[in-house]
Short mmCIF file of C-alpha atoms and ligand atoms in Angstrom, two decimals:
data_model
loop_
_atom_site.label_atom_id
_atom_site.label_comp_id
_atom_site.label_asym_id
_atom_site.label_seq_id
_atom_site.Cartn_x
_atom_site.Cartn_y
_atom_site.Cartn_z
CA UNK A 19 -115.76 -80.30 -118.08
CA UNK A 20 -113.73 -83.89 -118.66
CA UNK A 21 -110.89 -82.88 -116.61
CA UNK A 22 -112.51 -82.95 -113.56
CA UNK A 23 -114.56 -86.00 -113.65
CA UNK A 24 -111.25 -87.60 -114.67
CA UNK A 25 -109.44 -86.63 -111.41
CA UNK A 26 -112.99 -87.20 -109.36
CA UNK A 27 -112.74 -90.81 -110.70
CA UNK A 28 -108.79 -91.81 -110.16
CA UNK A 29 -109.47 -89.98 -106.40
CA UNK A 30 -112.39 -92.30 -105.99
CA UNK A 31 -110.67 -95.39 -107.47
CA UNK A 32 -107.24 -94.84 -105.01
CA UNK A 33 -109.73 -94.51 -102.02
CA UNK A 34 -111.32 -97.64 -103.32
CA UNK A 35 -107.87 -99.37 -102.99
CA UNK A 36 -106.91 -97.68 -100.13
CA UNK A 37 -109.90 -98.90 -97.84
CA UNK A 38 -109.64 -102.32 -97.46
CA UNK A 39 -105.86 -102.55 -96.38
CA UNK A 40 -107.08 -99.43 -94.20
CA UNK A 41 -109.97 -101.62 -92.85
CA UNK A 42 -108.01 -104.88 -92.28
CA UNK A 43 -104.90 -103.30 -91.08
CA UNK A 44 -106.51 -104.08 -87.59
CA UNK A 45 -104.11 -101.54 -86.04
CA UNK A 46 -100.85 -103.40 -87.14
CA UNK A 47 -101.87 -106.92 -86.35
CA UNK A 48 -99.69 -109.06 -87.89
CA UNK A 49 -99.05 -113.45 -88.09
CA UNK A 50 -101.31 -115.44 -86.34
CA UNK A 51 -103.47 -112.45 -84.50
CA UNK A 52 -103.98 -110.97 -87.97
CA UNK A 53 -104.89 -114.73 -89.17
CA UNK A 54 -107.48 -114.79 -86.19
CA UNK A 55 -108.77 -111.22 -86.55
CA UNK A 56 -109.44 -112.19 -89.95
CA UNK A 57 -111.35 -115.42 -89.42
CA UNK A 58 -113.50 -113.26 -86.46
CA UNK A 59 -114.61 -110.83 -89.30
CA UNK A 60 -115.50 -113.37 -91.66
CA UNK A 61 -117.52 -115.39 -89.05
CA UNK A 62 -119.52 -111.85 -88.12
CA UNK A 63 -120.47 -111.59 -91.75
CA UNK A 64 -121.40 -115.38 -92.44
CA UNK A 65 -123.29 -115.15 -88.75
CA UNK A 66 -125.12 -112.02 -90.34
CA UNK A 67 -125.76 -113.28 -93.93
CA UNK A 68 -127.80 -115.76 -92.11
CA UNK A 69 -129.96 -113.70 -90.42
CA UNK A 70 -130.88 -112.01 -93.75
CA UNK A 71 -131.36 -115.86 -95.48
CA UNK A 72 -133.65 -116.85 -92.73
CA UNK A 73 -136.18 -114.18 -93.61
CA UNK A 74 -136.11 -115.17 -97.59
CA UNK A 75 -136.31 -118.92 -95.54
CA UNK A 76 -133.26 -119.85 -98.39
CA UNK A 77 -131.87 -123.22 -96.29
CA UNK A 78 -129.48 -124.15 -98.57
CA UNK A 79 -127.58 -120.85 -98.35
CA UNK A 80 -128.00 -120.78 -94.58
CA UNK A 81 -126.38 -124.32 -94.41
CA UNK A 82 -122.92 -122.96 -96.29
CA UNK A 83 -122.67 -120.05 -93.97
CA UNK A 84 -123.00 -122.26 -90.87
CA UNK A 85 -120.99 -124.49 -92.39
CA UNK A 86 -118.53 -121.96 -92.61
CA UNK A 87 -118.80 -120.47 -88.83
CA UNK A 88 -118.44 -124.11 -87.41
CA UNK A 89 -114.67 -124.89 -89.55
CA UNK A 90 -113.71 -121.93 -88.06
CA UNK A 91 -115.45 -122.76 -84.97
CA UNK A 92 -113.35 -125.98 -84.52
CA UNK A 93 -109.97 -124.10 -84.88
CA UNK A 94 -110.37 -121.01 -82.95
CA UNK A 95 -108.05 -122.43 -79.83
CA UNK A 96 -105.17 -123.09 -82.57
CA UNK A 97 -105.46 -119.85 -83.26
CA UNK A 98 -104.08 -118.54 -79.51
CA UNK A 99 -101.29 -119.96 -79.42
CA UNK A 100 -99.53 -118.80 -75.67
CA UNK A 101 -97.84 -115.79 -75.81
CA UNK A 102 -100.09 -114.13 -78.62
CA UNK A 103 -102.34 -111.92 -76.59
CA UNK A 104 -100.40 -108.24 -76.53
CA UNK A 105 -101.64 -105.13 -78.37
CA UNK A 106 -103.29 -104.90 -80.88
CA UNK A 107 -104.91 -108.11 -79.81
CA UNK A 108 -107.87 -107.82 -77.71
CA UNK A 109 -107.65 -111.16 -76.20
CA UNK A 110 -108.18 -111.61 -72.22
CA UNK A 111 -104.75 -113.05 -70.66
CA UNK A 112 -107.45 -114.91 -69.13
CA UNK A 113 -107.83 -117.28 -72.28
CA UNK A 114 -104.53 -118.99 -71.24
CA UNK A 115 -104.90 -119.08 -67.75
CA UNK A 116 -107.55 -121.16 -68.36
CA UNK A 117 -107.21 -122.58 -71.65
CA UNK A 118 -109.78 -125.48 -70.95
CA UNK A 119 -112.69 -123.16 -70.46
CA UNK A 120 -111.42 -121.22 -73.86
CA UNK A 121 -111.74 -124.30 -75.59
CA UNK A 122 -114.79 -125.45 -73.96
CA UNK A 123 -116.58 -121.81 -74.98
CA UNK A 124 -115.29 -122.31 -78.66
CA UNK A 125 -117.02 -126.03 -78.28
CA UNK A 126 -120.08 -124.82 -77.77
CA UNK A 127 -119.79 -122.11 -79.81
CA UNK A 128 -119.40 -125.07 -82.50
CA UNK A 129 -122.46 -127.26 -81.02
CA UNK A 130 -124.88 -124.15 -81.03
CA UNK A 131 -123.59 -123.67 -84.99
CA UNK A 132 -124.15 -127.32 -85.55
CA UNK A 133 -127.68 -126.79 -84.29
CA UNK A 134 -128.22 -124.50 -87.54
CA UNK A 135 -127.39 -126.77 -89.67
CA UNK A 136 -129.53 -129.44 -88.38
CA UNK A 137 -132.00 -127.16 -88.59
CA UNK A 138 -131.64 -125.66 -91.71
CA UNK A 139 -131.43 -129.36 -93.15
CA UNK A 140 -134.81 -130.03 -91.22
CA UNK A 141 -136.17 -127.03 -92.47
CA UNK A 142 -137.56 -126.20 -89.23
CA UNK A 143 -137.97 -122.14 -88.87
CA UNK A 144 -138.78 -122.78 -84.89
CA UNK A 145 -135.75 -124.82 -84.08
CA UNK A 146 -133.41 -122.42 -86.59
CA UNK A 147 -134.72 -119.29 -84.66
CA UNK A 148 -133.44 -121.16 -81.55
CA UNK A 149 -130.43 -122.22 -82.79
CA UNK A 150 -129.64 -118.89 -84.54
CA UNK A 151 -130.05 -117.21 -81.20
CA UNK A 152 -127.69 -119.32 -79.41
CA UNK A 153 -124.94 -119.04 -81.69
CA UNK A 154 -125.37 -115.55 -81.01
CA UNK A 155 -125.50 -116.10 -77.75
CA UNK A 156 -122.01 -118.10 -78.04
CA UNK A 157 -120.01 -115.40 -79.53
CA UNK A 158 -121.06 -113.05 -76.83
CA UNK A 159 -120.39 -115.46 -74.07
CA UNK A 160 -116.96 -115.69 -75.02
CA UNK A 161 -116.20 -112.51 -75.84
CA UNK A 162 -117.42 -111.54 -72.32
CA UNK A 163 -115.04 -113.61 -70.46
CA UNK A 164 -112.16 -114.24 -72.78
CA UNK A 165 -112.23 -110.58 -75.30
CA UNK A 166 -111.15 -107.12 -73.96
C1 LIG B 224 -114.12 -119.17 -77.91
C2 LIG B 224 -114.20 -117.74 -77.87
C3 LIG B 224 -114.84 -116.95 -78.97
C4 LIG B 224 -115.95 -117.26 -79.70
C5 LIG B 224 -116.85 -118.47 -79.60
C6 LIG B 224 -116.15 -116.15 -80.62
N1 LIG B 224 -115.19 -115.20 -80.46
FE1 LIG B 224 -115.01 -113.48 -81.48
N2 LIG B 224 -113.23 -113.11 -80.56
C7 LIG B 224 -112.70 -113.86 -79.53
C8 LIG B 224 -111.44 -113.28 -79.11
C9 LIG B 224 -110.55 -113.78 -77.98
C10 LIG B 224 -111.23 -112.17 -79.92
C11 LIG B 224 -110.03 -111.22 -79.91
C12 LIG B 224 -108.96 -111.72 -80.87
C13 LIG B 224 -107.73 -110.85 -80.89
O1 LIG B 224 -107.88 -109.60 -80.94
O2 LIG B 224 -106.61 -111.40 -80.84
C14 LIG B 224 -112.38 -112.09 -80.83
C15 LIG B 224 -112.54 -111.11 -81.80
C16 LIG B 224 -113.67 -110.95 -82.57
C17 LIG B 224 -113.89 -109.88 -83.51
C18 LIG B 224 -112.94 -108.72 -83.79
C19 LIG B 224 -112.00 -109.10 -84.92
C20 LIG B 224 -111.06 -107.95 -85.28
O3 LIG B 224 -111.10 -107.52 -86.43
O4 LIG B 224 -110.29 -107.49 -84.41
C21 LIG B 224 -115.14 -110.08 -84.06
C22 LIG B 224 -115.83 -109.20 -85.11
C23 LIG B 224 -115.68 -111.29 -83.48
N3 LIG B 224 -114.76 -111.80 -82.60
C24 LIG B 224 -116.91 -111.82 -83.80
C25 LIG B 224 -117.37 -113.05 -83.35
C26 LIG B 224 -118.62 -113.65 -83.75
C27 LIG B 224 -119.63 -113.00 -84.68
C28 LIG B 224 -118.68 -114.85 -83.13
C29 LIG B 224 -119.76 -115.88 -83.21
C30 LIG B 224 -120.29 -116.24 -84.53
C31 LIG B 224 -117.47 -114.98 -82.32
N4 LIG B 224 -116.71 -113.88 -82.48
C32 LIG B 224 -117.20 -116.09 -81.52
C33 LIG B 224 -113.25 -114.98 -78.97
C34 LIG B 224 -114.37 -115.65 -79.45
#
C-alpha cells in the first residue's frame, strides 16, 4: 500500500512545480512585456486583497496593498516602451499613438489609488468604498481603450 502513495505524492509535488512556470509563462512573453504582465498580476491580487481587508475593516493592511498598486501605478508607461506591443502582448497599438492619454489613464489610475490610502489613513469606510470603486473603475477604463 506505500508504493502508491509514494508515486501519488512525487506526481503531485512535480505538478506543484510545474504550475507556476505554466501559469506565468504568459504564452512566451518574455523582457519587458513579461516584466509588465507580471506587475498587472500582482496589482489584480493587491487590488483584490483589499476588497477582502475592507470587510475585516483592517486599514493598516489595506494601506500596504494600495501602497503597492500606486508604485506600480507610477511606472506603468515605462513599462511600454515603443515597439513592445506584438503577440503575446495584449496591448492596443493605440497606447503609442497616443502615448499622452496612456499616461494620463495610468495618472489617474494612480490618483484614484492615492484616494485609498487617504482613506484608509482617515479610516473613513464611506470615502474607501468610493475610492475602492474608482480604482476599479481605473483599471477598466484603460484596459477598454488601451488592452486588446
Ligand atoms: C494605464 C493603463 C492601465 C491601467 C491603469 C491598468 N492596466 Fe491592466 N493592463 C494594461 C495593458 C495595456 C495590459 C496589457 C499588457 C500586455 O499584454 O503587454 C494590461 C494587462 C493586465 C492584466 C493581464 C496581465 C497578464 O498576465 O497578461 C491584468 C490582470 C491587469 N492588467 C489588471 C489590472 C488591474 C487589476 C488594474 C487596476 C488595479 C490595471 N490592470 C490597471 C493597461 C492598464
Amino acid at each position: 500500500m506505500k508504493k502508491p502513495l509514494i508515486i501519488i505524492a512525487a506526481i503531485l509535488t512535480t505538478a506543484s512545480v510545474a504550475v507556476p512556470n505554466m501559469l506565468f509563462a504568459h504564452d512566451g512573453a518574455t523582457g519587458i512585456v513579461k516584466e509588465r504582465m507580471d506587475n498587472f498580476k500582482a496589482t489584480q491580487g493587491h487590488l483584490k486583497a483589499i476588497g477582502g481587508l475592507m470587510r475585516s475593516q483592517d486599514y493598516a493592511a489595506i494601506i500596504e496593498h494600495a501602497e503597492q498598486i500606486k508604485a506600480w501605478a507610477d511606472k506603468i508607461p515605462e513599462y511600454f516602451p515603443a515597439g513592445s506591443g506584438a503577440a503575446p502582448s495584449a496591448a492596443k497599438a493605440r497606447i503609442w499613438e497616443d502615448f499622452d492619454g496612456f499616461k494620463a489613464a495610468a495618472k489617474a489610475h494612480a490618483t484614484a489609488t492615492q484616494g485609498i490610502i487617504d482613506a484608509a489613513a482617515a479610516e473613513d469606510m464611506t470615502a474607501l468604498t468610493s475610492a475602492f470603486r474608482a480604482t476599479a473603475d481605473s483599471c477598466g477604463g484603460c484596459h477598454k481603450v488601451f488592452k486588446k
